mmCIF file of C-alpha atoms and ligand atoms in Angstrom:
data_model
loop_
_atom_site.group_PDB
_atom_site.id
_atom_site.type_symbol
_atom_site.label_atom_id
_atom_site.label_comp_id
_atom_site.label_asym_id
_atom_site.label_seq_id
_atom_site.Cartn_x
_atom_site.Cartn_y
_atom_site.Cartn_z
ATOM 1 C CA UNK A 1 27.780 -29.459 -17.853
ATOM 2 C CA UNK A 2 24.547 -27.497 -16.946
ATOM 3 C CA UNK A 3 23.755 -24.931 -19.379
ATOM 4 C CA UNK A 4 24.019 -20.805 -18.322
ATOM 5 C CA UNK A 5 20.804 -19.522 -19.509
ATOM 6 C CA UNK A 6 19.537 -15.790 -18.636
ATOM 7 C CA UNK A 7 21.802 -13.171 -16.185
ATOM 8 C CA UNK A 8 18.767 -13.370 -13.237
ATOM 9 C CA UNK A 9 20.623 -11.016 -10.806
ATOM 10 C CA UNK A 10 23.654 -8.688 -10.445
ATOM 11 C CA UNK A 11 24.790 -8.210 -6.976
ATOM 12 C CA UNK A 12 27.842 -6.144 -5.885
ATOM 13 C CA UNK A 13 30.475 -9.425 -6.433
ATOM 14 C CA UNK A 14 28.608 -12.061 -7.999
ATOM 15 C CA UNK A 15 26.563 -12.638 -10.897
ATOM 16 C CA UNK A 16 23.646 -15.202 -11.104
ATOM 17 C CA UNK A 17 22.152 -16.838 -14.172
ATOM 18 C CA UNK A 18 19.631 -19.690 -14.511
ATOM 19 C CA UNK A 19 20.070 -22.670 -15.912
ATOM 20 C CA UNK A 20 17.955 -25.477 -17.982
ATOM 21 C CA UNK A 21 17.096 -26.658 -14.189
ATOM 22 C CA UNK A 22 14.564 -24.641 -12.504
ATOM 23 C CA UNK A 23 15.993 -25.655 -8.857
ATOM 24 C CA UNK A 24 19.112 -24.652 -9.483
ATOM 25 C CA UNK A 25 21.238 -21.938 -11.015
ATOM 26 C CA UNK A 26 24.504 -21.203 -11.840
ATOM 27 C CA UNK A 27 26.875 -17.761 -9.660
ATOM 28 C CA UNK A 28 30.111 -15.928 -11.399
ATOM 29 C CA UNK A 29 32.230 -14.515 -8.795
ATOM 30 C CA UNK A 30 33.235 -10.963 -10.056
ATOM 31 C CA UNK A 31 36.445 -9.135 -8.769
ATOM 32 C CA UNK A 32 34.537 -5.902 -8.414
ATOM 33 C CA UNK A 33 35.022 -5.338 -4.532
ATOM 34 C CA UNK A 34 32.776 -2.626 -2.606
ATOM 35 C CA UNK A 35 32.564 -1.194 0.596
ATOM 36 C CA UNK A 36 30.727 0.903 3.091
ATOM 37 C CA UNK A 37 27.624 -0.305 1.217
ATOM 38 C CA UNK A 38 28.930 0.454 -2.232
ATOM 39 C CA UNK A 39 30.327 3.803 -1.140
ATOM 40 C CA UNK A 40 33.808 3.118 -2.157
ATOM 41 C CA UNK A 41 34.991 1.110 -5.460
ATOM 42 C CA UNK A 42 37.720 -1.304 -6.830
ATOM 43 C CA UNK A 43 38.850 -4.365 -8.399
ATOM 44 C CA UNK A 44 41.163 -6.775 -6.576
ATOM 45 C CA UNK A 45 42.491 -9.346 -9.571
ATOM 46 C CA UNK A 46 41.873 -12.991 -8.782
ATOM 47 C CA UNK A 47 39.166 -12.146 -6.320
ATOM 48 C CA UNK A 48 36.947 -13.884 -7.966
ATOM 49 C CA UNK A 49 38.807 -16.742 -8.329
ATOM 50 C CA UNK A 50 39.791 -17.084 -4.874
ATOM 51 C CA UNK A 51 36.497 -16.318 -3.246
ATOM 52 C CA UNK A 52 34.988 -19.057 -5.668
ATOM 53 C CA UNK A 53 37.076 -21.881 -4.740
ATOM 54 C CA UNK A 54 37.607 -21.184 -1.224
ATOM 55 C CA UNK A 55 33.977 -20.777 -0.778
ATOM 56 C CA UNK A 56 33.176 -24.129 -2.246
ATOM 57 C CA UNK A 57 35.837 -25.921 -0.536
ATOM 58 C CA UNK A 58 34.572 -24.348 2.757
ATOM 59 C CA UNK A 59 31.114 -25.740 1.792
ATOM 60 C CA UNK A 60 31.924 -29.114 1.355
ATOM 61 C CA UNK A 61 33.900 -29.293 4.230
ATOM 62 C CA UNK A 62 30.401 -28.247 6.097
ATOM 63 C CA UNK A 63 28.277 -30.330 4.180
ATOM 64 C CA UNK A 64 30.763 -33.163 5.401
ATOM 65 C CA UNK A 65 30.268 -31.459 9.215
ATOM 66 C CA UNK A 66 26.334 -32.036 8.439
ATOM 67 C CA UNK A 67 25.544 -28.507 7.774
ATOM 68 C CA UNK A 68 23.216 -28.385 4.913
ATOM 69 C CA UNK A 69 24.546 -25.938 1.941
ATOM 70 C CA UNK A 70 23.265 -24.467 -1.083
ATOM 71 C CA UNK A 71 26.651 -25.726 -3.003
ATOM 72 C CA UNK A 72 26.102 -28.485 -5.466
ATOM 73 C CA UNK A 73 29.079 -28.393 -8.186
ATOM 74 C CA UNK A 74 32.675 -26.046 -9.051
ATOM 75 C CA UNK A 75 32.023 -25.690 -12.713
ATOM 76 C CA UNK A 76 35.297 -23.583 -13.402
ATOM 77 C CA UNK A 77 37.671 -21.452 -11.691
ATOM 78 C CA UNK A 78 34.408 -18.368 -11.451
ATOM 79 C CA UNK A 79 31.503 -20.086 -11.336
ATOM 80 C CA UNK A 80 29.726 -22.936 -9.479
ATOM 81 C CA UNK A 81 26.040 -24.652 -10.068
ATOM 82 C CA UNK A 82 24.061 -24.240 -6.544
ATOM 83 C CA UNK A 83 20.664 -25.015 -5.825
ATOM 84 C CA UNK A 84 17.896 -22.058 -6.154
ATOM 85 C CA UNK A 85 16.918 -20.876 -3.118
ATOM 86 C CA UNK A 86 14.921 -17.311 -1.394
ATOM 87 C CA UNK A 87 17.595 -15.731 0.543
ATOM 88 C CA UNK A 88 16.580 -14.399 3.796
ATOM 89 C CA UNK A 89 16.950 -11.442 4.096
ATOM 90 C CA UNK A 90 19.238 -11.189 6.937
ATOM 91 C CA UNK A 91 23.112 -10.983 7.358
ATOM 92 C CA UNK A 92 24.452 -13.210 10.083
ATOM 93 C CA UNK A 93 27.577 -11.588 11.514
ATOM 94 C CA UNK A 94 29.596 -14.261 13.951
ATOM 95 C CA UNK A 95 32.093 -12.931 16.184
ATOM 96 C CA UNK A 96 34.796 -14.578 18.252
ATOM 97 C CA UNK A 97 37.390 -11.424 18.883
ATOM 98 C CA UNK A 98 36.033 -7.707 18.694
ATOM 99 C CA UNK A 99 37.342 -5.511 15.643
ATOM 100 C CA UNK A 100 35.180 -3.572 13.054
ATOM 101 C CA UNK A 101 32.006 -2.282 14.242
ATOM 102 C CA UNK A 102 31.345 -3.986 17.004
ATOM 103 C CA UNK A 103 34.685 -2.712 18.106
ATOM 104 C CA UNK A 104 33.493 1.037 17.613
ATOM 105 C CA UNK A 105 30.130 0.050 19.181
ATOM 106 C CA UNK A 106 31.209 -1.212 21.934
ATOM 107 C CA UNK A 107 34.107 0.800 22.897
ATOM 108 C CA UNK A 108 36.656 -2.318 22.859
ATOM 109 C CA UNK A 109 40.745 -2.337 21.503
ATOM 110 C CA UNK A 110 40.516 -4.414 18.102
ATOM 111 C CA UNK A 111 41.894 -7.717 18.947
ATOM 112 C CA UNK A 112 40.078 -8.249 22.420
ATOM 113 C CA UNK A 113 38.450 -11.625 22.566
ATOM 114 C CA UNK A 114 35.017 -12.193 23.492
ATOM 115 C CA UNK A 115 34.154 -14.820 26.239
ATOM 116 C CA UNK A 116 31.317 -15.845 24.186
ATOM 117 C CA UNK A 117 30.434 -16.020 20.989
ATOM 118 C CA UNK A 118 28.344 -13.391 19.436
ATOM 119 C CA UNK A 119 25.837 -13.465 16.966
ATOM 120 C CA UNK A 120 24.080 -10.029 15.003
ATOM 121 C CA UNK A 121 21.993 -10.237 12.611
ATOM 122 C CA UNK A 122 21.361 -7.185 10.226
ATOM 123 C CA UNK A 123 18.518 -6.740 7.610
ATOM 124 C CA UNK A 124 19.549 -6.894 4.317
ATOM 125 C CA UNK A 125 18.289 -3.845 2.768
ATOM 126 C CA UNK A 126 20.854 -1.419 0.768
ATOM 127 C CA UNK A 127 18.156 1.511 1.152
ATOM 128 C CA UNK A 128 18.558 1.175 4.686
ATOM 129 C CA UNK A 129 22.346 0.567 5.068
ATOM 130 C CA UNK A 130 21.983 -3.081 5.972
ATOM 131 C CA UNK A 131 20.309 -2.043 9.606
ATOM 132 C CA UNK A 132 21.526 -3.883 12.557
ATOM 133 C CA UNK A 133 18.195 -5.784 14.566
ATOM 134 C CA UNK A 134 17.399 -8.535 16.978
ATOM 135 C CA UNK A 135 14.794 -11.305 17.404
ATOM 136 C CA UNK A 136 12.159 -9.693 18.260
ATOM 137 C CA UNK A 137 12.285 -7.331 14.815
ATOM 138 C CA UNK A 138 12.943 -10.536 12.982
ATOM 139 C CA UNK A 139 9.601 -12.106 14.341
ATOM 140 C CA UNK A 140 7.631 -9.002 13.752
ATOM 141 C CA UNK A 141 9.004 -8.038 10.279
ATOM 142 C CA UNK A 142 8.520 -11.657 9.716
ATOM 143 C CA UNK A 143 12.111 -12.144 7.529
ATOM 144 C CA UNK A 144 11.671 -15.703 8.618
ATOM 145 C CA UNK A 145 9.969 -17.813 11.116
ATOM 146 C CA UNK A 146 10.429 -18.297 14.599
ATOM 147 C CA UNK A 147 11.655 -22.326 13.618
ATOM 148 C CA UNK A 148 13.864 -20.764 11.036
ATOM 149 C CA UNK A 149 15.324 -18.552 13.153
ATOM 150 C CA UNK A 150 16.173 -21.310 15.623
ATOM 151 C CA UNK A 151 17.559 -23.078 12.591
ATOM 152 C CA UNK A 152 19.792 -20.542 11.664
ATOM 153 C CA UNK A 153 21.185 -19.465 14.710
ATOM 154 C CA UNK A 154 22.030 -23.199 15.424
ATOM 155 C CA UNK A 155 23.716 -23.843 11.961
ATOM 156 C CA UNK A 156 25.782 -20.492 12.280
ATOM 157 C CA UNK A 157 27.018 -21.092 16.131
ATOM 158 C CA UNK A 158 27.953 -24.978 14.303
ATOM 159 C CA UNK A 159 29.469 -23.854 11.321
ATOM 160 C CA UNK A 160 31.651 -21.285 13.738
ATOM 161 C CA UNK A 161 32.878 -23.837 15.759
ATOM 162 C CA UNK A 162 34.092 -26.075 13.016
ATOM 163 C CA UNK A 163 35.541 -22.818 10.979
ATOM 164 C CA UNK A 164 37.363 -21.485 14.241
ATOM 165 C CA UNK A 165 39.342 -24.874 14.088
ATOM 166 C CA UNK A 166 39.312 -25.647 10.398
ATOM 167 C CA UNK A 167 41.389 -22.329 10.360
ATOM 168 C CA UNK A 168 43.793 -22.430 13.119
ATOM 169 C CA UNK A 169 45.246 -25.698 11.527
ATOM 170 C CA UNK A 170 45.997 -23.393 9.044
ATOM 171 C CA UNK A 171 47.442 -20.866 11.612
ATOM 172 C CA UNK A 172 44.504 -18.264 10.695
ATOM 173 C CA UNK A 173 42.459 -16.858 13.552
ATOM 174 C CA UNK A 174 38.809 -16.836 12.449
ATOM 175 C CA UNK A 175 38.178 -12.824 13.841
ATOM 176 C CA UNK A 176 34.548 -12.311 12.996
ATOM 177 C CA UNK A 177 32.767 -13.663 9.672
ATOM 178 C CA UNK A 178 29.017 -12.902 7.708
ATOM 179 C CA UNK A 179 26.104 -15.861 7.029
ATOM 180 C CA UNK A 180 23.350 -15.594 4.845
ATOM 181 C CA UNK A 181 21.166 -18.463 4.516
ATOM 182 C CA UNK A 182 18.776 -19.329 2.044
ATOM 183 C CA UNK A 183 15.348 -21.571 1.705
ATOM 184 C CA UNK A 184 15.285 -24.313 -1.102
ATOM 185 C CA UNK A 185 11.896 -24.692 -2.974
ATOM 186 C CA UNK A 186 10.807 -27.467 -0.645
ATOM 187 C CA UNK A 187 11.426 -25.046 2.385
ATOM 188 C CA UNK A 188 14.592 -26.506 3.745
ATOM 189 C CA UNK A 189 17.070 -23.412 4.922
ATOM 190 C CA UNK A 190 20.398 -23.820 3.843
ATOM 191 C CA UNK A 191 23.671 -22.050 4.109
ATOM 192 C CA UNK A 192 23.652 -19.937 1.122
ATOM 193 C CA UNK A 193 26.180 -17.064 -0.159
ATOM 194 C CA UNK A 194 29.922 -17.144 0.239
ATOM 195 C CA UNK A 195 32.733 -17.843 2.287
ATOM 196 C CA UNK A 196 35.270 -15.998 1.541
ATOM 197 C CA UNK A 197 38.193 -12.954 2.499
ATOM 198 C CA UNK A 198 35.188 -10.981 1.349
ATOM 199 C CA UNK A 199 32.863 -11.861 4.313
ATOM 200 C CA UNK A 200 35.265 -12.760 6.931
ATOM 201 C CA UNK A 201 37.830 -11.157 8.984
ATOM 202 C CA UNK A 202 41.395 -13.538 8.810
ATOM 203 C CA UNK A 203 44.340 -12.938 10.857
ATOM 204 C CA UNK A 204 47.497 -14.785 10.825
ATOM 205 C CA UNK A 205 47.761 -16.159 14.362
ATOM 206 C CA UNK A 206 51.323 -15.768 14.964
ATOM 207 C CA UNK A 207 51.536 -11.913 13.180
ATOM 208 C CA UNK A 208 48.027 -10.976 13.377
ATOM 209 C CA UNK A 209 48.536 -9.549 10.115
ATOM 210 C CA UNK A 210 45.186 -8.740 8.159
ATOM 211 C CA UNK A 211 44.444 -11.179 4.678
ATOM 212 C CA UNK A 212 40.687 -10.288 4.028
ATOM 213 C CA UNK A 213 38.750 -7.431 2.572
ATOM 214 C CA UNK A 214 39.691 -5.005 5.624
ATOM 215 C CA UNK A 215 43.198 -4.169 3.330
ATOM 216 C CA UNK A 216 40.721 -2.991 0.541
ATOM 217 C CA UNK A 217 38.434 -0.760 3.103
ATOM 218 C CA UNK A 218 40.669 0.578 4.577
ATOM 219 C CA UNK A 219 43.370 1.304 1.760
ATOM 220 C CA UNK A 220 46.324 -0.831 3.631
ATOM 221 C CA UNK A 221 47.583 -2.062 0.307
ATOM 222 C CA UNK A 222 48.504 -5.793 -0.304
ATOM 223 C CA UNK A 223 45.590 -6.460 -0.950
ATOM 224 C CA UNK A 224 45.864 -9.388 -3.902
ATOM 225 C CA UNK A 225 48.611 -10.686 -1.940
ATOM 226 C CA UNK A 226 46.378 -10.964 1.329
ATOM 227 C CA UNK A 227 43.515 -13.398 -1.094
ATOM 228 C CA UNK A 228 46.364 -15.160 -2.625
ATOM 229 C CA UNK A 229 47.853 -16.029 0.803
ATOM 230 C CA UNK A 230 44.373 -17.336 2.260
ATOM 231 C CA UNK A 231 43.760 -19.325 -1.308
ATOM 232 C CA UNK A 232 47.453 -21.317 -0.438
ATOM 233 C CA UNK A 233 46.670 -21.761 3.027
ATOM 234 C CA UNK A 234 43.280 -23.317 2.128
ATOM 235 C CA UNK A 235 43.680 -25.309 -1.006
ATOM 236 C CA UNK A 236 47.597 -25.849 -0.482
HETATM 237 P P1 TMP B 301 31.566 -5.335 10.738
HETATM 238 O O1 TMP B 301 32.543 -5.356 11.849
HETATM 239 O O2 TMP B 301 31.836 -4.253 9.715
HETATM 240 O O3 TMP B 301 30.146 -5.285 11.228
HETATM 241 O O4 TMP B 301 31.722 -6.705 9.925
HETATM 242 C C1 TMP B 301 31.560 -7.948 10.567
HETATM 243 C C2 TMP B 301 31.902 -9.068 9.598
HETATM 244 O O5 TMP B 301 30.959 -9.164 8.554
HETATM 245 C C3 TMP B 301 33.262 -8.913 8.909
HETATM 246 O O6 TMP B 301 33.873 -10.205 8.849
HETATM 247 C C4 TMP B 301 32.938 -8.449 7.531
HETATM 248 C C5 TMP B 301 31.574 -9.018 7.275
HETATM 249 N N1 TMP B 301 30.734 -8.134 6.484
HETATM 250 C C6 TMP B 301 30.247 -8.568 5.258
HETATM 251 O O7 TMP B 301 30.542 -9.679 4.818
HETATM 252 N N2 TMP B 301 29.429 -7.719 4.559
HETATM 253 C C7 TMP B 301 29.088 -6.498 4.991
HETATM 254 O O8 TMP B 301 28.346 -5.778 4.303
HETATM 255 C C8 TMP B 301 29.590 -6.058 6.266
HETATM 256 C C9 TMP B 301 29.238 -4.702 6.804
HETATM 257 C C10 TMP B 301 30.410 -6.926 6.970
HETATM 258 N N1 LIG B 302 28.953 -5.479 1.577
HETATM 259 C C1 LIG B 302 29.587 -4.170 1.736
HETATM 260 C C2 LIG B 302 29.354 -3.346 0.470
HETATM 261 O O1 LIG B 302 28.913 -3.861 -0.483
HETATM 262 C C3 LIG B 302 31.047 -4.311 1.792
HETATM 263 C C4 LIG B 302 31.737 -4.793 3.036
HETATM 264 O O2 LIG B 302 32.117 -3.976 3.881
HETATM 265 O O3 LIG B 302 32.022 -5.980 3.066
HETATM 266 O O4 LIG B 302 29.659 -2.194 0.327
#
């Protein structure tokens, strides 16, 4: 069991510490939940839990597709050992039906499905409100390379594909969902971050009834009930 050395970060649902291992460190899924950016506050009990185990399970699943991850080992029911890596700073947003912002944006009924998928990227930056931007910002801001860009956009339209099915064999539509990706020490990217009810947007696909964070922003109760429903459906 790798030892948890020094708290390194605090983020808004996870905590990271190192470990005796300078490549690798060691996350502790929090059931603090946040929204609009940290605007609005709340717990949702088990959260961590759920996200934590559903994540990893989702991970290995991908690592098993051939999608490189930053998971390495569950260590308990909160917190799992992954490998060390410089996130990029960008928030992959993958979207198969509109709802949510690109709903508003676009002027389209929540629930229409798009004939492609669609991939934003926003800049991770909490002074800025995450900003929405395309390539061509990417390049110039340099937040990655040109190859790493390619790279990611390839391993999130992958990852989507297997998710969208993964899912509906466990009669969940896969609405929309957010990447972040990561570069290990020797410069490989990697999926990075969580998978979770936090990031993605689940519907049951015969009620179309919401289980992810959307019943916490927008105060449609059941929330805990929601995570717990996704955590049977995914690890039985
Ligand atoms: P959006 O419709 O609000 O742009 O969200 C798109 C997807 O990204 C949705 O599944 C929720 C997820 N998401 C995050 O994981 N973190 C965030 O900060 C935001 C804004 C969205
Ligand atoms: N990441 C956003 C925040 O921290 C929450 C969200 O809408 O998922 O406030």
């Amino acid at each position: 069991m790798p030892e948890k050395k020094e708290q390194l970060y605090e983020g808004k649902a996870k905590k990271v510490y190192a470990t005796e291992d300078p490549n690798l460190v060691i996350v502790s899924y929090k059931d603090d939940a946040t929204a609009f950016n940290g605007a609005k506050k709340g717990t949702i009990v088990g959260k961590g839990v759920v996200n934590n185990r559903m994540s990893n399970l989702l991970m290995e699943k991908l690592s098993e597709e051939g999608i490189p991850t930053h998971y390495v080992k569950e260590l308990s029911e909160r917190e799992t050992l992954v490998k060390k890596v410089s996130i990029v700073p960008l928030e992959v947003i993958v979207r198969n039906i509109a709802a949510g912002s690109l709903a508003k944006r676009l002027g389209l009924a929540e629930g229409t499905p798009m004939k492609r998928t669609v991939l934003e990227y926003c800049y991770k930056c909490d002074a800025l409100d995450d900003p929405m931007v395309n390539e061509y910002h990417i390049l110039a801001m340099e937040y990655c390379t040109e190859q790493e860009l390619k790279t990611i956009a390839d391993m999130a339209i992958k990852i989507n594909a297997f998710l969208v099915g993964y899912f509906a064999s466990i009669n969940v539509e896969l609405v929309d969902f957010k990447l972040e990706f990561g570069k290990t020490s020797d410069g490989q990217i990697v999926l990075a971050d969580e998978i979770s009810p936090d990031t993605c947007r689940f519907w049951d696909a015969t009620t179309h009834e919401k289980l992810d964070k959307d019943r916490f922003r927008r105060d449609m109760g059941g929330v805990e009930d929601a995570y717990k429903e996704m955590m049977k459906r995914v690890l039985g």
